[in-house]
């Protein structure tokens, strides 16, 4: 299944005992339709309040489903902030078969908080966007991103490969698109936080070049509400 959701009211993808999650909503809806208990596996976990345009999810079931009827039924059960966009029978593993993931972090440049841009982070017009772009170029390639990893992660290796990290002006928005073979816990939000501090001249870019993949440890984490899982690519 390809799922889209607005994460403001949820504790993230993963099911939790004391908080409402996307996984719990999806699995509960599937049980109503199929009368079976299933465990859904996503391409990756999204944190609390993080959104998704495209979150691939798979589940195993004994019955044969009519895909069109299932799609109609599950969207009739799910809340308005979670919807299934498509469903297909496949042997692709949503997590382990994923090769590239793209995240979007939405911002806008303004000295005044704009009421119609509540889906994006406000940043100052005085920020140095050229320096921010220079910082993003440092990320390209395979590196040890432990400096951008938040505590609480159970992943052993902190080596990841970044294929693309670009800022794009799209109307009033200034959007960051970042694509990699995987991301550590809060890695994207810590990258954005560091990028903004570089743009504000609170981090010296020249010094950062020498420490970014060795001793640097980000202490700047931006809000999750403006982060979106945009796309996931799989093996052909």
PDB file of N, CA and C in Angstrom, residues 166-205:
ATOM      1  N   UNK A 166      19.291  19.562  -1.821  1.00  0.00           N
ATOM      2  CA  UNK A 166      19.145  20.827  -2.536  1.00  0.00           C
ATOM      3  C   UNK A 166      18.058  21.707  -1.937  1.00  0.00           C
ATOM      4  N   UNK A 167      18.326  23.007  -1.958  1.00  0.00           N
ATOM      5  CA  UNK A 167      17.317  24.003  -1.613  1.00  0.00           C
ATOM      6  C   UNK A 167      16.664  24.507  -2.887  1.00  0.00           C
ATOM      7  N   UNK A 168      15.348  24.607  -2.894  1.00  0.00           N
ATOM      8  CA  UNK A 168      14.630  25.093  -4.066  1.00  0.00           C
ATOM      9  C   UNK A 168      13.611  26.146  -3.646  1.00  0.00           C
ATOM     10  N   UNK A 169      13.606  27.262  -4.346  1.00  0.00           N
ATOM     11  CA  UNK A 169      12.554  28.260  -4.157  1.00  0.00           C
ATOM     12  C   UNK A 169      11.349  27.854  -4.996  1.00  0.00           C
ATOM     13  N   UNK A 170      10.228  27.684  -4.340  1.00  0.00           N
ATOM     14  CA  UNK A 170       8.998  27.278  -5.011  1.00  0.00           C
ATOM     15  C   UNK A 170       7.882  28.203  -4.534  1.00  0.00           C
ATOM     16  N   UNK A 171       7.667  29.275  -5.327  1.00  0.00           N
ATOM     17  CA  UNK A 171       6.740  30.305  -4.900  1.00  0.00           C
ATOM     18  C   UNK A 171       7.302  31.009  -3.677  1.00  0.00           C
ATOM     19  N   UNK A 172       6.523  31.109  -2.647  1.00  0.00           N
ATOM     20  CA  UNK A 172       6.979  31.756  -1.418  1.00  0.00           C
ATOM     21  C   UNK A 172       7.841  30.823  -0.570  1.00  0.00           C
ATOM     22  N   UNK A 173       7.827  29.543  -0.890  1.00  0.00           N
ATOM     23  CA  UNK A 173       8.524  28.561  -0.071  1.00  0.00           C
ATOM     24  C   UNK A 173       9.993  28.421  -0.457  1.00  0.00           C
ATOM     25  N   UNK A 174      10.796  28.048   0.533  1.00  0.00           N
ATOM     26  CA  UNK A 174      12.177  27.630   0.333  1.00  0.00           C
ATOM     27  C   UNK A 174      12.256  26.205   0.867  1.00  0.00           C
ATOM     28  N   UNK A 175      12.287  25.232  -0.034  1.00  0.00           N
ATOM     29  CA  UNK A 175      12.170  23.829   0.353  1.00  0.00           C
ATOM     30  C   UNK A 175      13.487  23.092   0.237  1.00  0.00           C
ATOM     31  N   UNK A 176      13.761  22.242   1.217  1.00  0.00           N
ATOM     32  CA  UNK A 176      14.920  21.369   1.170  1.00  0.00           C
ATOM     33  C   UNK A 176      14.477  19.982   0.745  1.00  0.00           C
ATOM     34  N   UNK A 177      15.120  19.444  -0.295  1.00  0.00           N
ATOM     35  CA  UNK A 177      14.908  18.069  -0.736  1.00  0.00           C
ATOM     36  C   UNK A 177      16.189  17.297  -0.471  1.00  0.00           C
ATOM     37  N   UNK A 178      16.074  16.194   0.255  1.00  0.00           N
ATOM     38  CA  UNK A 178      17.252  15.395   0.561  1.00  0.00           C
ATOM     39  C   UNK A 178      16.950  13.920   0.307  1.00  0.00           C
ATOM     40  N   UNK A 179      17.817  13.272  -0.480  1.00  0.00           N
ATOM     41  CA  UNK A 179      17.648  11.875  -0.874  1.00  0.00           C
ATOM     42  C   UNK A 179      18.845  11.067  -0.417  1.00  0.00           C
ATOM     43  N   UNK A 180      18.574   9.927   0.213  1.00  0.00           N
ATOM     44  CA  UNK A 180      19.641   9.054   0.667  1.00  0.00           C
ATOM     45  C   UNK A 180      19.208   7.604   0.683  1.00  0.00           C
ATOM     46  N   UNK A 181      20.158   6.712   0.947  1.00  0.00           N
ATOM     47  CA  UNK A 181      19.808   5.287   1.028  1.00  0.00           C
ATOM     48  C   UNK A 181      19.204   4.931   2.379  1.00  0.00           C
ATOM     49  N   UNK A 182      19.167   5.881   3.281  1.00  0.00           N
ATOM     50  CA  UNK A 182      18.555   5.699   4.587  1.00  0.00           C
ATOM     51  C   UNK A 182      18.913   6.875   5.479  1.00  0.00           C
ATOM     52  N   UNK A 183      18.168   7.029   6.572  1.00  0.00           N
ATOM     53  CA  UNK A 183      18.400   8.150   7.471  1.00  0.00           C
ATOM     54  C   UNK A 183      18.353   7.675   8.919  1.00  0.00           C
ATOM     55  N   UNK A 184      19.212   8.245   9.755  1.00  0.00           N
ATOM     56  CA  UNK A 184      19.253   7.932  11.169  1.00  0.00           C
ATOM     57  C   UNK A 184      18.145   8.671  11.912  1.00  0.00           C
ATOM     58  N   UNK A 185      17.977   8.325  13.173  1.00  0.00           N
ATOM     59  CA  UNK A 185      16.939   8.932  14.005  1.00  0.00           C
ATOM     60  C   UNK A 185      17.148  10.446  14.095  1.00  0.00           C
ATOM     61  N   UNK A 186      16.181  11.210  13.642  1.00  0.00           N
ATOM     62  CA  UNK A 186      16.180  12.676  13.623  1.00  0.00           C
ATOM     63  C   UNK A 186      17.306  13.279  12.767  1.00  0.00           C
ATOM     64  N   UNK A 187      17.875  12.483  11.890  1.00  0.00           N
ATOM     65  CA  UNK A 187      19.007  12.943  11.075  1.00  0.00           C
ATOM     66  C   UNK A 187      18.630  14.124  10.187  1.00  0.00           C
ATOM     67  N   UNK A 188      17.506  14.043   9.504  1.00  0.00           N
ATOM     68  CA  UNK A 188      17.112  15.126   8.598  1.00  0.00           C
ATOM     69  C   UNK A 188      16.857  16.406   9.382  1.00  0.00           C
ATOM     70  N   UNK A 189      16.170  16.304  10.495  1.00  0.00           N
ATOM     71  CA  UNK A 189      15.856  17.491  11.305  1.00  0.00           C
ATOM     72  C   UNK A 189      17.118  18.122  11.890  1.00  0.00           C
ATOM     73  N   UNK A 190      18.111  17.300  12.222  1.00  0.00           N
ATOM     74  CA  UNK A 190      19.381  17.830  12.724  1.00  0.00           C
ATOM     75  C   UNK A 190      20.198  18.468  11.603  1.00  0.00           C
ATOM     76  N   UNK A 191      20.107  17.910  10.411  1.00  0.00           N
ATOM     77  CA  UNK A 191      20.768  18.521   9.255  1.00  0.00           C
ATOM     78  C   UNK A 191      20.169  19.891   8.966  1.00  0.00           C
ATOM     79  N   UNK A 192      18.844  19.982   8.977  1.00  0.00           N
ATOM     80  CA  UNK A 192      18.178  21.264   8.731  1.00  0.00           C
ATOM     81  C   UNK A 192      18.555  22.266   9.816  1.00  0.00           C
ATOM     82  N   UNK A 193      18.588  21.820  11.065  1.00  0.00           N
ATOM     83  CA  UNK A 193      18.947  22.706  12.160  1.00  0.00           C
ATOM     84  C   UNK A 193      20.348  23.270  12.016  1.00  0.00           C
ATOM     85  N   UNK A 194      21.295  22.413  11.649  1.00  0.00           N
ATOM     86  CA  UNK A 194      22.672  22.865  11.425  1.00  0.00           C
ATOM     87  C   UNK A 194      22.746  23.802  10.235  1.00  0.00           C
ATOM     88  N   UNK A 195      22.039  23.477   9.166  1.00  0.00           N
ATOM     89  CA  UNK A 195      22.020  24.309   7.969  1.00  0.00           C
ATOM     90  C   UNK A 195      21.547  25.726   8.291  1.00  0.00           C
ATOM     91  N   UNK A 196      20.505  25.840   9.095  1.00  0.00           N
ATOM     92  CA  UNK A 196      19.978  27.161   9.450  1.00  0.00           C
ATOM     93  C   UNK A 196      20.965  27.939  10.311  1.00  0.00           C
ATOM     94  N   UNK A 197      21.666  27.249  11.205  1.00  0.00           N
ATOM     95  CA  UNK A 197      22.669  27.929  12.030  1.00  0.00           C
ATOM     96  C   UNK A 197      23.849  28.404  11.180  1.00  0.00           C
ATOM     97  N   UNK A 198      24.187  27.650  10.142  1.00  0.00           N
ATOM     98  CA  UNK A 198      25.215  28.103   9.197  1.00  0.00           C
ATOM     99  C   UNK A 198      24.732  29.370   8.495  1.00  0.00           C
ATOM    100  N   UNK A 199      23.470  29.359   8.052  1.00  0.00           N
ATOM    101  CA  UNK A 199      22.896  30.519   7.375  1.00  0.00           C
ATOM    102  C   UNK A 199      22.789  31.738   8.262  1.00  0.00           C
ATOM    103  N   UNK A 200      22.647  31.520   9.569  1.00  0.00           N
ATOM    104  CA  UNK A 200      22.561  32.625  10.529  1.00  0.00           C
ATOM    105  C   UNK A 200      23.935  33.072  11.027  1.00  0.00           C
ATOM    106  N   UNK A 201      24.995  32.449  10.501  1.00  0.00           N
ATOM    107  CA  UNK A 201      26.381  32.762  10.887  1.00  0.00           C
ATOM    108  C   UNK A 201      26.687  32.379  12.337  1.00  0.00           C
ATOM    109  N   UNK A 202      25.901  31.459  12.890  1.00  0.00           N
ATOM    110  CA  UNK A 202      26.147  30.994  14.254  1.00  0.00           C
ATOM    111  C   UNK A 202      27.061  29.764  14.276  1.00  0.00           C
ATOM    112  N   UNK A 203      27.269  29.180  13.107  1.00  0.00           N
ATOM    113  CA  UNK A 203      28.253  28.108  12.932  1.00  0.00           C
ATOM    114  C   UNK A 203      29.187  28.522  11.810  1.00  0.00           C
ATOM    115  N   UNK A 204      30.490  28.457  12.066  1.00  0.00           N
ATOM    116  CA  UNK A 204      31.494  28.811  11.067  1.00  0.00           C
ATOM    117  C   UNK A 204      31.632  27.670  10.063  1.00  0.00           C
ATOM    118  N   UNK A 205      31.285  27.939   8.819  1.00  0.00           N
ATOM    119  CA  UNK A 205      31.283  26.909   7.787  1.00  0.00           C
ATOM    120  C   UNK A 205      32.685  26.358   7.530  1.00  0.00           C
TER     121      UNK A 205
END
